[in-house]
Coordinates of C-alpha atoms in Angstrom, one line a residue:
M1168 CA 21.4 101.5 -31.3
S1169 CA 24.5 100.0 -32.6
E1170 CA 25.3 96.3 -32.4
K1171 CA 28.4 97.2 -30.2
E1172 CA 25.9 98.7 -27.7
D1173 CA 23.7 95.9 -27.7
L1174 CA 26.7 93.6 -27.0
V1175 CA 27.7 95.8 -24.2
K1176 CA 24.5 95.6 -22.7
Q1177 CA 24.0 91.9 -22.9
K1178 CA 27.4 91.3 -21.4
A1179 CA 26.5 93.5 -18.4
A1180 CA 23.5 91.5 -17.8
A1181 CA 24.9 88.3 -18.1
A1182 CA 27.6 89.5 -15.6
A1183 CA 24.9 91.0 -13.0
K1184 CA 23.2 87.7 -13.2
A1185 CA 26.3 85.7 -12.7
K1186 CA 27.0 87.7 -9.8
A1187 CA 23.4 87.4 -8.5
A1188 CA 23.6 83.8 -8.7
A1189 CA 26.9 83.3 -7.0
L1190 CA 25.6 85.5 -4.1
A1191 CA 22.4 83.3 -3.8
R1192 CA 24.4 80.2 -3.9
K1193 CA 26.8 81.5 -1.1
Q1194 CA 24.0 82.7 1.0
A1195 CA 22.0 79.3 0.4
K1196 CA 25.4 77.6 1.6
G1197 CA 25.7 79.7 4.6
E1198 CA 21.9 79.0 5.4
E1199 CA 22.5 75.4 5.0
A1200 CA 25.5 75.2 7.4
E1201 CA 23.3 76.8 10.0
K1202 CA 20.2 74.5 9.5
P1203 CA 19.8 71.0 10.7
E1204 CA 20.2 68.4 8.4
G1205 CA 16.3 67.9 7.8
E1206 CA 15.7 71.4 7.0
M1207 CA 18.9 71.6 4.9
D1208 CA 17.3 68.5 2.5
V1209 CA 13.8 70.7 2.2
A1210 CA 15.8 74.0 1.6
K1211 CA 17.8 72.2 -1.0
Q1212 CA 14.6 71.0 -2.6
K1213 CA 12.8 74.3 -2.5
A1214 CA 16.2 76.0 -3.9
A1215 CA 16.3 73.3 -6.6
A1216 CA 12.8 73.9 -7.5
A1217 CA 13.1 77.7 -7.7
A1218 CA 16.2 77.3 -9.8
K1219 CA 14.3 75.0 -12.1
A1220 CA 11.5 77.4 -12.3
K1221 CA 13.6 80.2 -12.8
A1222 CA 15.5 78.7 -15.4
A1223 CA 12.3 77.6 -17.4
A1224 CA 11.2 81.1 -17.1
M1225 CA 14.4 82.4 -18.7
A1226 CA 14.2 79.6 -21.3
Q1227 CA 10.6 80.6 -22.2
K1228 CA 11.5 84.5 -22.2
K1229 CA 14.4 83.8 -24.3
A1230 CA 12.5 81.3 -26.7
K1231 CA 9.7 84.2 -26.7
A1232 CA 12.2 86.8 -27.6
E1233 CA 13.8 84.8 -30.4
S1234 CA 10.6 84.0 -31.7
A1235 CA 9.7 87.3 -32.1
E1236 CA 12.8 88.3 -34.0
K1237 CA 12.6 85.1 -36.2
P1238 CA 10.3 84.8 -39.3
E1239 CA 7.0 82.8 -39.0
G1240 CA 8.5 79.7 -40.7
E1241 CA 11.5 79.6 -38.3
T1242 CA 9.2 80.5 -35.4
D1243 CA 7.1 77.2 -36.0
I1244 CA 10.2 74.9 -36.2
A1245 CA 11.5 76.6 -33.0
K1246 CA 8.0 75.7 -31.4
Q1247 CA 7.9 72.2 -32.7
K1248 CA 11.6 71.6 -31.6
A1249 CA 10.8 73.0 -28.0
A1250 CA 7.8 70.8 -27.8
A1251 CA 9.8 67.7 -28.9
A1252 CA 12.4 68.7 -26.3
A1253 CA 9.6 69.1 -23.6
K1254 CA 8.0 65.7 -24.4
A1255 CA 11.5 64.0 -24.3
K1256 CA 12.4 65.8 -21.0
A1257 CA 9.1 64.9 -19.6
A1258 CA 9.3 61.1 -20.6
A1259 CA 12.9 61.0 -19.1
M1260 CA 11.7 62.5 -15.7
A1261 CA 8.7 60.0 -15.8
R1262 CA 11.1 57.0 -16.6
K1263 CA 13.4 58.3 -13.7
K1264 CA 10.5 58.5 -11.4
A1265 CA 9.2 55.1 -12.3
K1266 CA 12.8 53.7 -12.0
A1267 CA 13.0 55.1 -8.6
E1268 CA 9.5 54.2 -7.4
S1269 CA 10.3 50.4 -8.5
E1270 CA 13.2 50.4 -6.6
E1271 CA 11.5 51.5 -3.4
K1272 CA 8.4 49.0 -4.1
P1273 CA 8.6 44.9 -3.4
E1274 CA 9.0 42.9 -6.2
G1275 CA 5.3 42.0 -6.6
E1276 CA 4.3 45.7 -6.6
T1277 CA 7.1 46.4 -9.0
D1278 CA 5.6 43.9 -11.6
I1279 CA 2.2 45.0 -11.1
A1280 CA 3.4 48.4 -11.9
K1281 CA 5.4 47.4 -14.8
Q1282 CA 2.3 45.5 -16.2
K1283 CA 0.1 48.8 -15.8
A1284 CA 2.8 50.9 -17.2
A1285 CA 3.1 48.7 -20.2
A1286 CA -0.7 48.5 -20.6
A1287 CA -0.8 52.4 -20.3
A1288 CA 1.9 52.7 -23.0
K1289 CA 0.1 50.1 -25.4
A1290 CA -3.3 52.0 -24.7
K1291 CA -1.2 55.3 -25.5
A1292 CA 0.5 54.0 -28.7
A1293 CA -3.0 52.8 -30.0
A1294 CA -4.8 56.0 -29.3
M1295 CA -1.9 57.9 -31.2
A1296 CA -2.1 55.5 -34.2
R1297 CA -6.0 55.8 -34.2
K1298 CA -5.5 59.7 -34.1
K1299 CA -2.9 59.4 -36.7
A1300 CA -4.8 57.5 -39.0
K1301 CA -7.9 59.6 -38.5
A1302 CA -5.7 62.7 -39.1
E1303 CA -4.4 61.1 -42.4
S1304 CA -7.9 60.0 -43.6
A1305 CA -9.1 63.5 -43.0
E1306 CA -6.2 65.0 -45.0
K1307 CA -6.8 62.6 -47.9
P1308 CA -9.0 63.4 -50.7
E1309 CA -12.3 61.4 -50.9
G1310 CA -11.0 59.1 -53.6
E1311 CA -8.0 58.0 -51.6
T1312 CA -10.2 57.2 -48.7
D1313 CA -12.5 55.1 -50.6
I1314 CA -9.4 53.2 -52.4
A1315 CA -7.7 52.6 -48.6
K1316 CA -11.4 51.1 -47.6
Q1317 CA -11.4 48.9 -50.5
K1318 CA -7.9 47.6 -49.9
A1319 CA -8.8 47.0 -46.2
A1320 CA -12.0 45.0 -47.4
A1321 CA -10.0 43.1 -49.9
A1322 CA -7.5 42.2 -47.2
A1323 CA -10.2 41.2 -45.1
K1324 CA -11.9 38.9 -47.7
A1325 CA -8.3 37.3 -48.7
K1326 CA -7.8 36.4 -45.2
A1327 CA -11.2 34.8 -44.9
A1328 CA -10.6 32.9 -48.1
A1329 CA -7.2 31.8 -46.8
L1330 CA -8.9 30.5 -43.7
V1331 CA -11.7 28.6 -45.6
R1332 CA -9.1 27.0 -47.8
K1333 CA -7.3 25.8 -44.9
K1334 CA -10.4 24.4 -43.2
E1335 CA -11.1 22.4 -46.6
S1336 CA -7.7 21.2 -46.9
R1337 CA -7.8 20.1 -43.2
E1338 CA -11.1 18.2 -43.9
K1339 CA -9.8 16.8 -47.2
D1340 CA -7.0 15.5 -45.3
N1341 CA -9.4 13.8 -42.7
D1342 CA -11.2 12.1 -45.7
D1343 CA -8.1 11.2 -47.2
F1344 CA -7.2 9.4 -44.1
E1345 CA -10.6 7.6 -43.5
N1346 CA -10.4 6.3 -47.1
A1347 CA -6.8 5.1 -46.5
K1348 CA -7.9 3.4 -43.6
A1349 CA -10.9 2.0 -45.1
K1350 CA -8.7 0.4 -48.0
A1351 CA -6.2 -0.9 -45.3
I1352 CA -9.0 -2.6 -43.5
A1353 CA -10.5 -3.9 -46.8
A1354 CA -6.9 -5.1 -47.7
A1355 CA -6.3 -6.9 -44.6
K1356 CA -9.9 -8.8 -44.6
A1357 CA -8.9 -9.9 -48.4
K1358 CA -5.4 -11.0 -47.0
A1359 CA -6.9 -12.9 -44.1
A1360 CA -9.7 -14.6 -46.4
A1361 CA -7.0 -15.4 -48.8
A1362 CA -4.7 -17.0 -46.0
A1363 CA -7.8 -18.9 -44.7
K1364 CA -8.6 -20.1 -48.2
A1365 CA -4.9 -21.3 -48.8
R1366 CA -5.1 -23.1 -45.4
T1367 CA -8.1 -24.8 -46.4
T1368 CA -6.9 -25.9 -49.8
V1369 CA -3.6 -27.2 -48.1
K1370 CA -5.7 -29.1 -45.5
E1371 CA -7.8 -30.6 -48.3
S1372 CA -4.7 -31.7 -50.4
T1373 CA -3.3 -33.2 -47.4
E1374 CA -6.3 -35.1 -46.4
D1375 CA -6.8 -36.3 -49.9
D1376 CA -2.9 -37.2 -50.2
T1377 CA -3.0 -38.9 -46.6
P1378 CA -5.6 -41.5 -45.9
D1379 CA -7.6 -41.3 -42.6
E1380 CA -6.0 -43.5 -39.8
P1381 CA -8.2 -46.2 -38.6
S1382 CA -10.3 -45.5 -35.5
P1383 CA -9.0 -47.5 -32.5
N1384 CA -12.8 -48.4 -32.2
Q1385 CA -13.1 -49.9 -35.6
A1386 CA -12.2 -53.3 -34.5
K1387 CA -15.0 -53.3 -32.0
L1388 CA -17.4 -51.8 -34.7
D1389 CA -16.5 -54.7 -37.1
R1390 CA -16.9 -57.1 -34.2
I1391 CA -20.5 -56.0 -33.1
V1392 CA -21.7 -55.9 -36.7
H1393 CA -20.7 -59.3 -37.5
A1394 CA -22.6 -60.3 -34.3
I1395 CA -25.6 -58.7 -35.2
E1396 CA -25.8 -60.2 -38.7
R1397 CA -25.2 -63.6 -37.2
H1398 CA -27.9 -63.5 -34.8
V1399 CA -30.4 -61.1 -36.4
G1400 CA -30.0 -61.3 -40.0
Q1401 CA -27.8 -60.0 -42.9
E1402 CA -30.3 -57.1 -43.9
A1403 CA -30.8 -56.1 -40.2
L1404 CA -28.5 -53.1 -40.3
I1405 CA -28.8 -50.3 -43.0
D1406 CA -25.4 -48.7 -42.4
H1407 CA -22.7 -48.7 -39.8
Y1408 CA -19.7 -46.2 -39.3
I1409 CA -17.5 -44.6 -36.7
N1410 CA -18.8 -41.1 -35.6
R1411 CA -15.5 -39.0 -36.0
L1412 CA -17.3 -36.1 -34.6
S1413 CA -18.5 -37.8 -31.4
K1414 CA -15.3 -39.3 -30.0
D1415 CA -15.0 -42.0 -32.5
V1416 CA -18.3 -43.8 -31.2
P1417 CA -19.3 -46.8 -33.4
T1418 CA -22.7 -46.2 -35.0
L1419 CA -25.4 -48.6 -36.1
V1420 CA -28.2 -47.6 -38.4
A1421 CA -30.9 -50.2 -37.9
N1422 CA -34.0 -51.0 -40.4
P1423 CA -37.1 -49.9 -38.6
D1424 CA -38.3 -53.8 -38.6
T1425 CA -35.2 -54.9 -37.1
Y1426 CA -34.7 -51.9 -34.5
F1427 CA -36.4 -53.7 -31.5
S1428 CA -34.6 -57.0 -32.3
I1429 CA -31.0 -55.2 -32.6
A1430 CA -31.5 -53.5 -29.5
K1431 CA -32.8 -56.6 -27.6
F1432 CA -29.5 -58.5 -28.9
L1433 CA -27.3 -55.6 -27.5
R1434 CA -29.0 -55.7 -24.2
Y1435 CA -29.0 -59.4 -23.4
D1436 CA -26.0 -60.7 -25.4
E1437 CA -23.4 -62.0 -22.8
Q1438 CA -20.4 -60.9 -24.8
F1439 CA -21.7 -57.4 -25.1
N1440 CA -24.3 -56.6 -22.4
F1441 CA -25.2 -53.1 -23.2
S1442 CA -27.1 -52.6 -19.9
Y1443 CA -27.2 -48.9 -19.6
L1444 CA -29.6 -46.6 -21.9
S1445 CA -27.7 -43.1 -21.3
E1446 CA -29.8 -41.0 -24.0
L1447 CA -32.6 -41.3 -26.1
H1448 CA -34.0 -38.3 -28.2
G1449 CA -35.8 -37.8 -31.7
T1450 CA -35.0 -35.2 -34.4
D1451 CA -37.0 -33.9 -37.4
F1452 CA -35.0 -33.9 -40.7
E1453 CA -38.0 -32.6 -42.7
S1454 CA -37.6 -35.5 -45.2
H1455 CA -38.0 -38.1 -42.3
M1456 CA -37.9 -38.5 -38.5
E1457 CA -35.0 -40.0 -36.5
I1458 CA -34.5 -41.7 -33.1
Y1459 CA -30.8 -41.6 -31.6
V1460 CA -30.3 -44.3 -28.7
H1461 CA -27.0 -43.9 -26.8
L1462 CA -26.0 -47.2 -25.0
H1463 CA -23.1 -48.1 -22.8
S1464 CA -21.4 -51.6 -22.0
F1465 CA -19.6 -52.0 -18.9
N1466 CA -18.1 -55.3 -19.9
M1467 CA -16.5 -53.9 -22.9
N1468 CA -16.0 -50.3 -21.3
Q1469 CA -17.5 -49.1 -24.6
S1470 CA -20.4 -47.0 -26.1
V1471 CA -22.3 -47.4 -29.0
A1472 CA -25.0 -45.6 -30.9
L1473 CA -28.4 -47.1 -32.4
K1474 CA -30.3 -45.0 -34.8
V1475 CA -33.4 -45.6 -37.0
K1476 CA -35.2 -43.6 -39.6
L1477 CA -39.0 -43.0 -39.7
D1478 CA -41.7 -42.0 -41.8
R1479 CA -42.3 -38.4 -41.0
D1480 CA -46.1 -38.8 -41.8
S1481 CA -46.6 -41.7 -39.8
P1482 CA -43.6 -42.2 -37.1
I1483 CA -44.2 -45.3 -35.3
I1484 CA -41.6 -47.5 -33.7
P1485 CA -41.5 -50.2 -30.8
S1486 CA -40.8 -48.6 -27.3
L1487 CA -37.6 -49.8 -25.6
V1488 CA -39.1 -49.3 -22.3
P1489 CA -39.3 -53.3 -21.8
L1490 CA -35.7 -53.6 -22.4
W1491 CA -34.3 -50.4 -20.7
S1492 CA -36.7 -48.7 -17.9
G1493 CA -34.8 -45.7 -18.5
A1494 CA -36.3 -45.3 -22.0
N1495 CA -39.6 -44.4 -20.4
W1496 CA -39.4 -40.5 -19.9
P1497 CA -37.3 -39.9 -23.2
E1498 CA -39.9 -41.8 -25.3
C1499 CA -42.6 -39.7 -23.5
E1500 CA -40.8 -36.5 -24.4
A1501 CA -40.4 -37.4 -28.0
Y1502 CA -44.1 -38.2 -28.3
D1503 CA -44.9 -34.9 -26.6
L1504 CA -42.7 -32.7 -28.7
L1505 CA -42.4 -34.7 -32.2
G1506 CA -45.4 -36.8 -32.1
I1507 CA -43.5 -39.9 -32.4
N1508 CA -45.5 -43.0 -31.2
F1509 CA -43.8 -45.8 -29.4
Q1510 CA -45.8 -49.0 -29.5
E1511 CA -46.3 -51.0 -26.4
H1512 CA -45.0 -48.0 -24.1
P1513 CA -46.7 -48.6 -20.8
D1514 CA -47.7 -45.0 -20.4
L1515 CA -47.3 -43.1 -23.3
K1516 CA -48.3 -39.4 -22.7
R1517 CA -47.5 -35.8 -22.9
I1518 CA -45.0 -34.6 -20.0
L1519 CA -44.4 -31.0 -20.8
L1520 CA -47.4 -29.6 -22.5
G1521 CA -51.1 -30.1 -21.9
D1522 CA -53.4 -32.9 -23.3
D1523 CA -55.3 -30.5 -25.3
W1524 CA -52.2 -28.8 -26.9
K1525 CA -52.3 -28.8 -30.7
G1526 CA -49.2 -29.6 -32.7
Y1527 CA -45.9 -30.6 -31.8
P1528 CA -43.4 -27.8 -31.1
L1529 CA -40.1 -29.4 -32.2
R1530 CA -41.4 -30.1 -35.8
K1531 CA -39.9 -28.1 -38.4
D1532 CA -43.4 -27.1 -39.9
Y1533 CA -44.9 -26.1 -36.5
Q1534 CA -47.6 -23.5 -36.4
P1535 CA -48.8 -22.3 -33.1
Y1536 CA -52.6 -22.8 -32.7
D1537 CA -52.8 -19.8 -30.5
V1538 CA -50.3 -16.9 -32.0
E1539 CA -50.3 -15.2 -28.7
V1540 CA -48.5 -18.1 -27.0

């Protein structure tokens, strides 16, 4: 058969198909005009589906015929193109359908559908990537596969090493911060110590340069000392001074032999009349014992301290109870806790501890007789 005859036959077949299609459309149009609106839509859908199916069948037949005429290489390419076109068409139809469904659904359902679609797309892409990688590894020779594995292992090691370095760097920064903090604290302490030392130096130099101001009670102390030396004796006092640490109280340090005489003078002298004994206590200084008596004169509106130092091994001193009855219990307490013996006390006894208690708890060398107490 010649090429001319083939062209004539193809043209005749095409004209017949066109005429049949025109008659079918005309017939369908006439049927649609006669049918109600609902049936027309159904008919349209059926006609469209039939047309699509017919067109697909024709396309397949044509593709089959063309592939039969083409060489093997061209047939594979045509198949690939047809498959790609079919995939693209299917994807377009899916997108169109998804868009139509999302327009019909409420906003919440649309978001859920989008999320599901995105998740499905990701899963599909991951599956395709795994499939492709598997196919590539299957196609590669054994040597290339081992190299790829080695590269992946090396990349993993490099990533782990980078993480370790980052962690070490962070720990080093923390250590540097702690060291800097410790240095700052040490510097602050040194600065504070230097400032305190400077203040002390300035204070000492000021005290050295500026003489102490006389105490307001100095005149009273001089008056009392002068009276004691005149009435009791020049050697009656060992020392006398103003106690700056105790509100400038005039302080008299008596000789043990003249202790009672000085106390009696202060008590009964009409000029001074120290009639109130506010305090009496004893202290162990390890080298000696000491009695401290605090007296007050309402005539002078002035207090005075009378002190006496005693032998630690044999602390004996006259009692002041004959002069001030308020000395009774304080002297008993000093006897009870320190072992100081007050001569001519009317009832010297232990008032805190039992009569059979061994030792004196306020002495610096006291050792408990019963260690469990």
